[in-house]
Amino acid sequence: MPNHIHIIWECKAKNGKEMPHASFMKFTGHEFLKELRAIDSPLLNKFKVDRNSRDHQFWQKNALPIIMYDRKILEQKLDYTHLNPLQSHWNLVTDPNDYYFSSCSFYEQGDNRFDWLTHLWM
């Protein structure tokens, strides 16, 4: 998506007292900052904020973590994620398998371009 992502993951263990999504946002935010500084990217300015706690912000504060406590919810969220690029306001692809940043082709066509993906049902 141009302005957001959907991720389904299994949390093996808590990172101290932090919630898993908070740890993810903190870690990836630091990695984005490190990478953008290393390559001296003008893109870094787009994430500049005027806050006491930070100079840059990559994630919205209101992330929406959803606990998937049964297979039905997991299937529904996976379908939503795969069909999201087809929504008329995005109009990114006409076939969900064609959206590069999706796991749809992994599930439906055995595409392994993201070798870190694991199948939810195995």
XYZ file of C-alpha atoms in Angstrom:
122
model
C 0.000 0.000 0.000
C 1.255 3.504 -0.617
C 0.782 4.631 2.985
C 0.412 1.576 5.232
C 1.205 -2.105 5.669
C -0.561 -5.185 6.956
C 1.542 -7.797 8.741
C 0.552 -11.105 10.258
C 3.120 -12.577 12.585
C 3.427 -14.896 15.526
C 4.987 -13.516 18.666
C 7.255 -16.127 20.230
C 8.037 -14.094 23.355
C 7.461 -10.622 24.745
C 10.306 -8.125 24.589
C 10.331 -7.154 28.242
C 7.187 -5.204 29.092
C 6.661 -3.848 25.570
C 3.776 -5.006 23.464
C 4.952 -6.863 20.320
C 3.695 -4.194 17.913
C 5.472 -1.488 19.936
C 8.737 -3.431 19.747
C 8.274 -3.834 15.987
C 7.614 -0.128 15.462
C 10.534 0.883 17.676
C 13.004 -1.499 16.017
C 11.978 -0.700 12.444
C 11.886 3.042 13.168
C 15.495 2.920 14.370
C 16.482 0.850 11.323
C 14.754 3.279 8.902
C 16.526 6.202 10.542
C 19.905 4.461 10.422
C 19.483 3.527 6.746
C 18.217 6.930 5.596
C 21.066 8.672 7.421
C 23.636 6.251 5.968
C 22.581 6.944 2.396
C 22.029 10.662 3.080
C 18.520 10.466 1.710
C 16.414 13.602 1.264
C 13.481 11.322 2.096
C 14.487 11.588 5.761
C 13.066 15.144 5.878
C 9.568 13.793 5.200
C 9.641 12.087 8.603
C 10.909 15.079 10.577
C 8.740 16.022 13.569
C 8.999 18.695 16.226
C 8.582 16.669 19.407
C 10.467 16.484 22.674
C 10.724 12.703 22.489
C 12.047 12.381 18.928
C 13.219 14.163 15.807
C 11.692 11.707 13.321
C 8.563 9.560 13.309
C 7.964 6.700 10.876
C 4.859 5.056 12.345
C 1.538 6.489 13.428
C 0.858 6.329 17.139
C -2.491 4.611 16.603
C -1.304 1.308 15.146
C -4.110 -1.211 15.127
C -2.875 -4.563 16.436
C -5.469 -7.304 16.229
C -5.042 -10.534 18.142
C -6.019 -13.441 15.932
C -7.323 -15.921 18.432
C -8.805 -18.383 15.954
C -8.344 -19.611 12.392
C -11.493 -17.874 11.108
C -10.160 -14.414 12.061
C -6.734 -15.262 10.683
C -8.234 -16.333 7.340
C -10.381 -13.198 7.196
C -7.380 -10.908 7.858
C -5.213 -12.756 5.337
C -7.931 -12.418 2.670
C -8.352 -8.722 3.489
C -4.607 -8.174 3.229
C -4.398 -9.945 -0.131
C -7.403 -8.114 -1.580
C -6.479 -4.656 -0.250
C -4.401 -3.619 -3.330
C -7.488 -4.218 -5.519
C -9.686 -1.701 -3.724
C -10.871 1.071 -6.010
C -9.229 3.857 -4.016
C -5.830 2.117 -4.422
C -6.331 0.484 -7.823
C -2.800 -0.922 -7.673
C -3.419 -4.229 -9.480
C -6.278 -6.236 -10.945
C -4.994 -9.587 -9.678
C -3.857 -9.883 -6.042
C -0.970 -12.131 -7.145
C 0.486 -9.207 -9.098
C 1.031 -6.902 -6.117
C 4.764 -7.203 -5.487
C 4.652 -6.567 -1.736
C 1.974 -9.169 -1.022
C 2.184 -12.746 0.194
C -0.725 -13.705 -2.062
C 1.479 -15.224 -4.774
C 3.366 -17.105 -2.028
C 0.151 -18.855 -1.012
C -1.440 -19.246 -4.424
C 1.530 -19.756 -6.755
C 4.396 -20.917 -4.542
C 6.352 -17.700 -5.203
C 9.305 -17.558 -2.811
C 10.694 -14.071 -3.523
C 10.433 -13.336 0.208
C 12.275 -16.341 1.584
C 11.510 -15.326 5.167
C 7.760 -15.977 4.793
C 6.327 -19.051 6.437
C 3.015 -20.649 5.607
C 0.326 -20.009 8.218
C -1.166 -23.487 7.969
C 2.056 -25.460 8.324
